[in-house]
Each structure stands twice: as C-alpha cells, then as structure tokens.
Coordinates of C-alpha atoms and ligand atoms in Angstrom, one line a residue:
M1 CA -23.1 13.0 -1.9
K2 CA -22.5 9.4 -2.9
D3 CA -21.0 8.9 -6.4
F4 CA -20.3 5.2 -6.4
H5 CA -22.3 2.2 -5.3
T6 CA -21.7 0.7 -1.9
M7 CA -22.5 -2.9 -0.9
E8 CA -26.0 -2.2 0.4
D9 CA -27.1 -1.0 -3.0
F10 CA -27.2 -4.6 -4.4
N11 CA -29.0 -7.8 -3.5
F12 CA -26.2 -10.3 -3.6
K13 CA -28.3 -13.4 -2.7
E14 CA -27.2 -16.4 -4.7
K15 CA -25.3 -14.1 -7.1
T16 CA -21.8 -14.5 -8.2
V17 CA -19.6 -11.6 -7.0
L18 CA -16.1 -11.0 -8.1
L19 CA -14.3 -9.3 -5.2
R20 CA -11.0 -7.6 -6.2
A21 CA -8.9 -7.4 -3.0
D22 CA -5.5 -6.2 -2.2
I23 CA -3.9 -8.9 -0.1
N24 CA -0.4 -8.2 -1.3
C25 CA 1.7 -9.2 1.8
P26 CA 5.3 -8.8 2.9
L27 CA 7.1 -12.1 2.6
D28 CA 10.2 -13.5 4.3
K29 CA 12.9 -13.4 1.7
K30 CA 14.4 -16.8 2.6
T31 CA 11.2 -18.8 3.2
L32 CA 8.8 -16.9 0.9
Q33 CA 6.3 -17.2 3.7
I34 CA 3.9 -14.3 4.5
I35 CA 5.3 -12.4 7.5
N36 CA 2.4 -10.1 8.0
D37 CA -1.2 -10.7 6.9
S38 CA -2.9 -7.6 8.0
R39 CA -4.2 -6.9 4.5
V40 CA -5.8 -10.3 4.5
R41 CA -7.5 -9.5 7.8
S42 CA -8.6 -6.2 6.4
I43 CA -11.0 -7.7 3.8
V44 CA -12.6 -10.1 6.3
P45 CA -15.6 -7.7 7.0
T46 CA -16.4 -7.5 3.3
V47 CA -16.1 -11.2 2.7
R48 CA -18.1 -12.1 5.7
E49 CA -20.9 -9.7 4.7
L50 CA -21.0 -11.3 1.2
M51 CA -21.0 -14.8 2.7
G52 CA -23.8 -13.7 5.1
K53 CA -25.8 -12.4 2.2
K54 CA -25.4 -15.8 0.5
A55 CA -23.3 -14.5 -2.4
K56 CA -21.0 -16.8 -4.3
V57 CA -17.7 -15.1 -3.7
V58 CA -14.8 -15.2 -6.2
I59 CA -11.7 -13.3 -4.9
L60 CA -9.2 -12.0 -7.3
A61 CA -5.9 -10.5 -6.1
H62 CA -2.2 -10.0 -6.7
Q63 CA 1.0 -10.6 -4.9
S64 CA 3.9 -8.4 -6.0
R65 CA 4.6 -8.5 -9.8
K66 CA 6.4 -10.6 -12.4
G67 CA 10.1 -10.5 -12.2
K68 CA 10.2 -9.6 -8.4
W69 CA 11.4 -12.1 -5.8
D70 CA 8.1 -11.9 -3.9
F71 CA 5.9 -12.7 -6.9
I72 CA 4.3 -16.0 -5.7
P73 CA 1.0 -17.9 -6.1
M74 CA -1.9 -17.1 -3.8
E75 CA -2.2 -20.4 -2.0
Q76 CA -0.8 -19.1 1.4
H77 CA -3.2 -16.1 1.1
A78 CA -6.1 -18.5 0.8
S79 CA -5.2 -20.4 3.9
R80 CA -4.7 -17.2 5.9
L81 CA -8.0 -15.9 4.8
A82 CA -9.7 -19.2 5.7
R83 CA -8.1 -19.0 9.1
H84 CA -9.4 -15.5 9.7
L85 CA -12.8 -16.2 8.4
N86 CA -13.0 -19.5 10.1
H87 CA -14.5 -20.8 6.9
P88 CA -13.0 -22.7 4.0
V89 CA -11.5 -20.7 1.1
K90 CA -10.7 -22.8 -1.9
Y91 CA -7.6 -21.8 -3.7
V92 CA -7.8 -22.2 -7.5
N93 CA -4.5 -22.4 -9.2
D94 CA -5.8 -20.5 -12.3
V95 CA -7.2 -17.1 -13.1
M96 CA -9.3 -17.3 -16.2
G97 CA -8.8 -20.8 -17.7
D98 CA -11.1 -23.8 -17.5
A99 CA -10.2 -24.6 -14.0
A100 CA -11.1 -21.1 -12.8
K101 CA -14.3 -21.0 -14.8
D102 CA -15.4 -24.4 -13.6
S103 CA -14.7 -23.4 -10.0
I104 CA -16.7 -20.2 -10.5
R105 CA -19.6 -22.0 -12.1
S106 CA -19.8 -24.7 -9.4
L107 CA -19.7 -22.3 -6.4
G108 CA -22.6 -22.6 -4.0
A109 CA -24.2 -19.7 -2.0
G110 CA -22.0 -18.5 0.8
E111 CA -18.9 -20.2 -0.6
V112 CA -15.6 -18.5 -1.3
I113 CA -12.7 -19.2 -3.7
L114 CA -9.5 -17.3 -4.3
L115 CA -8.1 -17.3 -7.8
D116 CA -4.4 -17.3 -8.6
N117 CA -2.1 -14.2 -8.8
V118 CA -3.7 -11.9 -11.4
R119 CA -0.4 -10.3 -12.1
G120 CA 0.6 -13.5 -13.8
L121 CA -1.5 -12.2 -16.8
D122 CA 0.2 -9.8 -19.2
C123 CA -3.1 -8.0 -19.7
E124 CA -3.3 -7.0 -16.1
T125 CA -0.2 -4.8 -16.1
A126 CA -0.6 -3.4 -19.6
K127 CA -0.5 0.4 -19.5
L128 CA -4.0 1.2 -20.6
D129 CA -7.0 3.3 -19.5
M130 CA -10.3 2.1 -18.2
K131 CA -12.1 1.7 -21.5
A132 CA -9.2 -0.2 -23.1
H133 CA -8.9 -2.4 -20.0
S134 CA -12.6 -3.3 -20.1
E135 CA -11.8 -5.1 -23.4
A136 CA -9.0 -7.1 -21.8
V137 CA -9.1 -10.9 -22.2
L138 CA -9.5 -11.3 -18.4
V139 CA -12.6 -9.1 -18.4
N140 CA -14.0 -10.8 -21.5
E141 CA -13.5 -14.3 -19.9
L142 CA -14.8 -13.6 -16.4
A143 CA -17.4 -10.8 -16.8
P144 CA -20.0 -13.2 -18.4
L145 CA -19.7 -15.5 -15.3
I146 CA -20.3 -12.8 -12.6
D147 CA -23.3 -10.8 -11.6
Y148 CA -21.5 -8.1 -9.6
Y149 CA -18.0 -6.7 -9.1
V150 CA -17.0 -5.4 -5.7
C151 CA -13.7 -3.5 -5.3
D152 CA -12.1 -3.6 -1.9
A153 CA -8.5 -3.1 -3.2
F154 CA -7.9 0.3 -1.9
G155 CA -4.1 -0.5 -1.7
A156 CA -4.0 -1.0 -5.4
A157 CA -6.6 1.7 -6.4
H158 CA -3.9 3.9 -7.9
R159 CA -3.2 1.2 -10.6
S160 CA -5.0 1.3 -13.9
Q161 CA -5.1 -2.5 -14.3
C162 CA -7.8 -4.5 -15.9
S163 CA -8.9 -6.4 -12.7
L164 CA -9.3 -3.0 -11.1
V165 CA -10.8 -0.8 -13.7
G166 CA -12.1 -3.1 -16.5
F167 CA -15.0 -4.9 -14.7
P168 CA -16.9 -1.8 -13.6
V169 CA -17.5 -0.9 -17.2
K170 CA -19.1 -4.3 -17.8
V171 CA -21.0 -5.2 -14.6
P172 CA -22.7 -3.4 -11.8
S173 CA -20.0 -2.6 -9.3
A174 CA -19.7 -1.4 -5.7
S175 CA -16.9 -0.4 -3.3
G176 CA -16.2 -3.0 -0.6
R177 CA -16.4 -2.0 3.1
L178 CA -12.6 -1.4 3.4
M179 CA -12.5 0.8 0.3
A180 CA -15.3 3.0 1.5
K181 CA -13.9 3.2 5.0
E182 CA -10.4 4.2 3.8
L183 CA -11.8 6.9 1.5
F184 CA -14.0 8.4 4.2
A185 CA -11.4 8.3 7.0
L186 CA -8.5 9.7 4.9
K187 CA -10.5 12.6 3.6
A188 CA -11.7 13.4 7.1
I189 CA -8.0 13.6 8.4
F190 CA -6.1 15.1 5.5
D191 CA -8.6 17.6 3.9
E192 CA -7.9 19.9 6.8
P193 CA -4.9 18.5 8.8
R194 CA -4.3 19.8 12.3
R195 CA -1.1 21.8 12.4
P196 CA 1.8 21.4 12.6
S197 CA 1.6 18.5 10.2
T198 CA 4.7 16.2 9.6
F199 CA 5.0 13.5 7.0
V200 CA 7.7 10.8 7.4
L201 CA 8.5 9.3 4.1
G202 CA 10.7 6.2 3.9
G203 CA 10.6 2.7 2.7
A204 CA 12.1 1.1 -0.3
K205 CA 10.6 3.1 -3.2
F206 CA 12.2 6.4 -3.8
G207 CA 10.9 7.3 -7.3
D208 CA 7.6 8.7 -6.2
V209 CA 8.9 10.7 -3.2
S210 CA 9.7 14.0 -4.9
P211 CA 6.2 14.7 -6.4
M212 CA 4.8 13.8 -3.0
I213 CA 7.1 16.2 -1.2
D214 CA 6.2 18.9 -3.7
H215 CA 2.5 18.4 -3.3
V216 CA 2.3 18.1 0.5
L217 CA 4.6 21.0 1.2
G218 CA 3.3 23.1 -1.6
S219 CA -0.4 22.5 -0.6
K220 CA 0.5 22.9 3.1
K221 CA -0.9 19.4 3.9
A222 CA 2.5 19.1 5.6
D223 CA 4.6 21.7 7.3
T224 CA 7.7 19.4 7.4
V225 CA 8.7 16.3 5.6
I226 CA 11.2 13.9 7.3
L227 CA 13.0 11.5 4.9
T228 CA 14.2 8.2 6.1
G229 CA 14.9 4.8 4.5
L230 CA 16.1 4.7 0.9
A231 CA 14.5 8.1 0.3
G232 CA 16.7 9.6 3.0
N233 CA 19.8 8.1 1.5
A234 CA 18.8 9.2 -2.0
F235 CA 18.3 12.7 -0.9
L236 CA 21.6 12.8 0.9
F237 CA 23.2 11.6 -2.3
A238 CA 21.3 14.4 -4.2
R239 CA 22.7 16.9 -1.7
G240 CA 26.2 15.8 -2.6
V241 CA 26.9 13.3 0.2
D242 CA 29.0 10.3 -0.8
I243 CA 26.9 7.6 0.8
G244 CA 29.3 4.8 -0.1
A245 CA 29.2 1.9 -2.7
A246 CA 27.2 -0.5 -0.6
S247 CA 24.3 2.1 -0.1
M248 CA 24.6 3.1 -3.7
E249 CA 24.2 -0.5 -4.8
I250 CA 20.8 -0.8 -2.9
L251 CA 19.6 2.4 -4.5
K252 CA 21.0 1.9 -8.0
D253 CA 17.7 1.2 -9.8
E254 CA 16.0 4.2 -8.3
L255 CA 18.8 6.7 -8.8
T256 CA 17.9 7.8 -12.3
P257 CA 19.1 11.2 -13.5
E258 CA 15.4 12.4 -13.4
N259 CA 14.9 11.2 -9.8
I260 CA 18.2 12.9 -8.7
D261 CA 17.2 16.2 -10.5
A262 CA 13.8 16.1 -8.9
A263 CA 15.3 15.5 -5.4
K264 CA 17.7 18.5 -6.0
E265 CA 14.9 20.7 -7.0
M266 CA 12.9 19.8 -3.8
L267 CA 15.9 20.5 -1.6
T268 CA 16.3 23.9 -3.2
K269 CA 12.6 24.8 -3.2
Y270 CA 11.8 23.7 0.3
G271 CA 15.1 24.0 2.2
Q272 CA 14.7 23.4 5.9
R273 CA 11.2 22.1 5.6
I274 CA 12.8 18.8 4.3
L275 CA 14.7 17.1 7.1
L276 CA 17.4 14.5 6.2
P277 CA 19.2 12.0 8.4
T278 CA 22.2 13.4 10.2
D279 CA 23.6 9.9 10.8
V280 CA 22.9 6.4 9.7
A281 CA 23.2 2.9 11.3
V282 CA 25.3 0.2 9.7
E283 CA 26.1 -3.4 10.6
R284 CA 29.7 -3.5 11.7
D285 CA 31.3 -6.6 13.3
G286 CA 27.8 -8.0 13.7
S287 CA 26.2 -5.1 15.6
R288 CA 24.5 -1.8 15.0
T289 CA 27.0 1.1 14.6
N290 CA 26.2 4.8 14.1
V291 CA 28.0 6.7 11.5
L292 CA 27.7 10.5 11.2
I293 CA 26.9 11.8 7.7
G294 CA 30.2 13.7 7.8
D295 CA 32.1 10.4 8.3
L296 CA 30.6 8.8 5.2
P297 CA 31.5 6.9 3.0
V298 CA 31.9 3.7 4.9
P299 CA 32.1 0.2 3.3
E300 CA 28.8 -1.0 5.0
A301 CA 25.3 -0.1 3.7
A302 CA 23.1 2.2 5.8
L303 CA 20.3 0.0 7.2
D304 CA 18.6 2.5 9.4
I305 CA 18.7 6.1 10.5
G306 CA 21.2 6.7 13.4
T307 CA 20.6 7.8 17.0
D308 CA 21.2 11.5 16.4
S309 CA 18.6 11.6 13.5
I310 CA 16.2 9.7 15.7
E311 CA 16.4 12.3 18.5
K312 CA 16.0 15.2 16.1
F313 CA 13.1 13.7 14.2
K314 CA 11.3 12.7 17.5
K315 CA 11.4 16.3 18.6
V316 CA 9.6 17.4 15.5
L317 CA 7.1 14.6 15.7
S318 CA 6.4 15.2 19.4
S319 CA 5.1 18.7 18.7
S320 CA 3.1 17.7 15.6
R321 CA -0.7 17.6 15.7
T322 CA -0.9 15.5 12.5
S323 CA 1.8 13.0 11.7
F324 CA 1.9 10.5 8.9
M325 CA 4.4 7.7 8.1
S326 CA 4.7 5.9 4.9
G327 CA 7.6 3.4 4.7
P328 CA 9.8 2.2 7.5
A329 CA 13.0 4.2 8.4
G330 CA 15.2 1.1 7.9
L331 CA 15.5 -2.6 7.6
Y332 CA 13.2 -3.0 10.6
E333 CA 12.9 -6.8 10.2
K334 CA 16.6 -7.2 10.8
D335 CA 17.6 -7.5 14.4
G336 CA 18.9 -4.1 15.7
F337 CA 17.7 -2.1 12.7
G338 CA 14.1 -1.5 13.6
T339 CA 15.1 1.2 16.2
G340 CA 14.5 4.2 13.9
T341 CA 11.1 3.0 12.8
K342 CA 10.0 2.1 16.3
E343 CA 11.2 5.3 17.9
L344 CA 9.6 7.5 15.3
M345 CA 6.3 5.6 15.6
S346 CA 6.4 6.0 19.4
A347 CA 6.8 9.8 19.0
M348 CA 3.8 9.8 16.6
I349 CA 1.6 7.8 19.0
E350 CA 2.5 9.8 22.1
N351 CA 2.0 13.3 20.7
K352 CA -1.8 13.1 21.2
G353 CA -2.4 14.4 17.7
Q354 CA -3.7 12.5 14.7
S355 CA -1.3 9.8 13.8
V356 CA -1.6 7.9 10.6
I357 CA 0.4 5.1 9.0
G358 CA 0.0 3.4 5.7
G359 CA 1.6 0.7 3.5
G360 CA 2.3 -3.1 3.9
H361 CA 5.8 -2.7 5.3
T362 CA 4.9 0.2 7.7
I363 CA 2.0 -1.8 9.1
G364 CA 4.3 -4.9 9.3
A365 CA 6.7 -2.9 11.4
A366 CA 3.9 -1.5 13.6
D367 CA 2.6 -5.0 14.1
M368 CA 6.0 -6.2 15.0
F369 CA 6.4 -3.5 17.6
D370 CA 2.8 -4.2 18.8
M371 CA 1.8 -0.6 18.1
T372 CA -0.7 -0.9 15.3
D373 CA -3.8 -0.3 17.5
R374 CA -2.4 2.8 19.0
F375 CA -2.4 5.0 15.8
S376 CA -5.4 7.2 15.1
Y377 CA -5.8 5.6 11.7
V378 CA -4.0 2.7 9.9
S379 CA -4.5 2.6 6.1
T380 CA -3.8 -0.6 4.2
A381 CA -2.5 1.4 1.3
G382 CA 1.0 2.6 0.5
G383 CA 1.2 3.9 -3.1
A384 CA -2.5 4.4 -3.3
L385 CA -2.5 6.5 -0.2
E386 CA 0.3 8.6 -1.6
T387 CA -1.7 9.1 -4.8
F388 CA -4.7 10.0 -2.7
L389 CA -2.6 12.5 -0.7
L390 CA -1.3 14.0 -4.0
G391 CA -4.9 14.9 -4.7
E392 CA -4.8 12.7 -7.8
E393 CA -7.7 10.5 -9.1
L394 CA -7.5 6.8 -8.2
P395 CA -8.3 4.9 -11.3
A396 CA -10.2 2.1 -9.4
V397 CA -12.4 4.7 -7.7
E398 CA -13.0 6.5 -11.0
A399 CA -14.1 3.2 -12.5
L400 CA -16.6 2.7 -9.7
R401 CA -18.0 6.2 -10.4
Y402 CA -18.3 5.3 -14.0
S403 CA -20.2 2.1 -13.1
Y404 CA -22.5 4.1 -10.8
K405 CA -23.6 6.3 -13.6
K406 CA -24.0 3.3 -16.0
F407 CA -25.8 0.9 -13.7
Ligands
3PG1 C1 0.9 -2.1 -2.8 O1 1.4 -3.0 -2.1 O2 1.2 -0.9 -2.7 C2 -0.2 -2.5 -3.7 O3 -0.5 -3.9 -3.5 C3 0.1 -2.2 -5.1 O4 1.3 -2.9 -5.5 P1 2.3 -2.4 -6.6 O5 3.0 -1.2 -6.1 O6 3.1 -3.5 -7.0 O7 1.4 -2.0 -7.8

C-alpha cells in the first residue's frame, strides 16, 4: 500500500515545483570537469514529465560537500542536464538570495532552472531531525515561493538535511519517478535475494563498511562479503597485515580506533564469510605490478586488487545467484588499475543471476567499461543504498511519508 505521494497525485500545471535531485557527479581531479553524468541522466524522466505538465521547475541539488576538492558550483550540471533534456536549463548562481528568488518568481510554465550547490549553506548539513530542519532558513526562504516539492534524490535519501527533509513538512510533496523506481526495484531484489548471494564492498569510504557487513551477513541477505578497495586494505590492516606507509597514508582519515575495532570484530564473528584480497596491484616503474599480501609492506600504495584475488573472487561471483557491488575495487580511472573492478563486474554479469551495482563511482566504472546496461539493476545510490540494505529508515522517504499524512 502506498504511503507517500507520487507524481500523479498532484496537478502541477503552472505550479512552481521544487525538485530535489541528486546529481552529485564524479569529477576529474585535475580539470574539475564531470567525468560521468549518469546521475544527471537519471532525473531526465522526472524533469521531462514536470515540463510536459507545464510546471515551473526549480531544481535544487548538491555536489560533494564543503572542504572537499570536488565541492564546486552546479554550472556544469546545468549544461549537462540541458543537453540531455534538449531544452534550456538556466543556472542560477545562488540558492536562496534575491537572485534565486527573482529567478523562481519569473519562471514560466515548462521552464527549468538549477540553483547553486545547496551544500554551500551551513543549514543544509546541520545535524538535525526533520522537524528542526523544517525551520531552517532555506526552507523558510523558499517554501513560500513553491507549490509542491518533489524528491528524486534517492542517492542522498539517507541524509537528514534540510533540502531533503525540511520541505515535506511545509508543502505537499511527492517522490519523483527515479525515487519511486529505486525503492520498488531494490525491495523486489533484496527482500528475498536468490542464493548464494555475494556482496562486493569497495570504494573509498571505509567507515560504514563494518555495520553493513554485520547486517547483510547477520540477516543472510548475503552469504559472502568480498572486500576490495580501501575497505579491503583497511581489513587487511585490522587482520595485522603491514600494508605499508603509502597505503596507510591514503587510509589515514578512516582508520580510527573505532573503525579498526569494528573491523576486527567482523573478522572474528564471520571468519571465512568475509573474503579479503590475497594480493594487491601497485604502480612500479610506471606499470602495474602484483604484490602478494605476504610480501607487504612495499613502498608503493595498493591501487587495485591483484591477479590472484581477482581469480578467487571471480569464482565466488560466478556461482552467485545474487551479486551486488558498491564501490570500485581500485583506482579504476587510472590506466592499468581498472582491471579488478572490470573483471569482477564481468563475473557478476555473466553468472545469469541478479546483478546489482550502486554508487556514482561504481556506475562511472561500469560506464567506462561499457557494461552498465548489462546489469540486472543499476542504482544511482551509494550510501543511501547501503542504508536501505541495512534495513534502516531513509530520512528523505520518512519525510515524504510525513507529508503524505499531512497533505
Ligand atoms: C552520494 O554521492 O552518495 C550522495 O550524493 C550523498 O553524498 P554524501 O555522501 O556526500 O552525503
């Protein structure tokens, strides 16, 4: 039974609609240009539908967060969206000041604007609940100018931030097409996964990995967890392997005593159900070189899983009936270090079971290898998908439910 509004519940004609999207994209570190815009493409059906219904569309979104190298304005995102819509999208270099408000007020039916990076506002990232966020300055400034709020930001649905949870308290709100599709598809796949089920967890964020392992192995959503990327290195460290100063340097912010203890606990609790790399690949004399775990430490940083690990992990994935990957196995965008990610993805696709990937960088890698269309399901979300798989409430969805009861 439906417990939040969807887009067909409202008449958007000539109404101002605030659309919260997640178009946070991976960027090239040197040029700061978007290198994969699949998240921008993913909101096109919702924007097109709103335009077709003659709504005045105001898009609000974020790129990274303050203090990170990829925190940039949203101008590039506006041009990308315009290109995919084949329709102008005006970029407004402001979120809630006079420039933003004037642009919102002067919007015509069927027109689209994209406001600037909402994470530039301190109120956005304040750690508050839905009710407190509904009193945030952003909500107070923009809510009076809009008729409806549509949330299509499934990728950020795990964040209790005012642009995600504040507006549904104040204005009638609905899920966008992407949000509804993600929730439906993921529930269908993961409520009763086909067995054996294998989760491959990698990427650059290691802090959230232990609770995820505990939940998916404990609840039997997964039979086996394969760890790659920084999570793999961190767990090797937790198991007592000296991974070397260069790999330690990359991990240093994540290797808190709590995270290390949590990793140790998982290794003790689940033993062989957690598979760690048996070798890594480093860059030596300009080329990819395998180093067995027993031969660590080496001066170079581990940039991918090694050949032996790839073979072992592929065997497990080949016999899996559900496989899920969140986070690439290595620095896939660097020449020669995409092998681990690519090979594991091939094994997932070829096993004829349900194969699911999620997260900006994972999709970026799949796109680079031209594999995206071959997975059973591709989720735009990384962290939100993990929260969903942990069985936890997603604050943005909770806010939509609240709005459903209220309006
Ligand atoms: C993501 O990329 O996972 C979402 O856009 C959320 O970003 P965050 O992890 O910076 O909150």
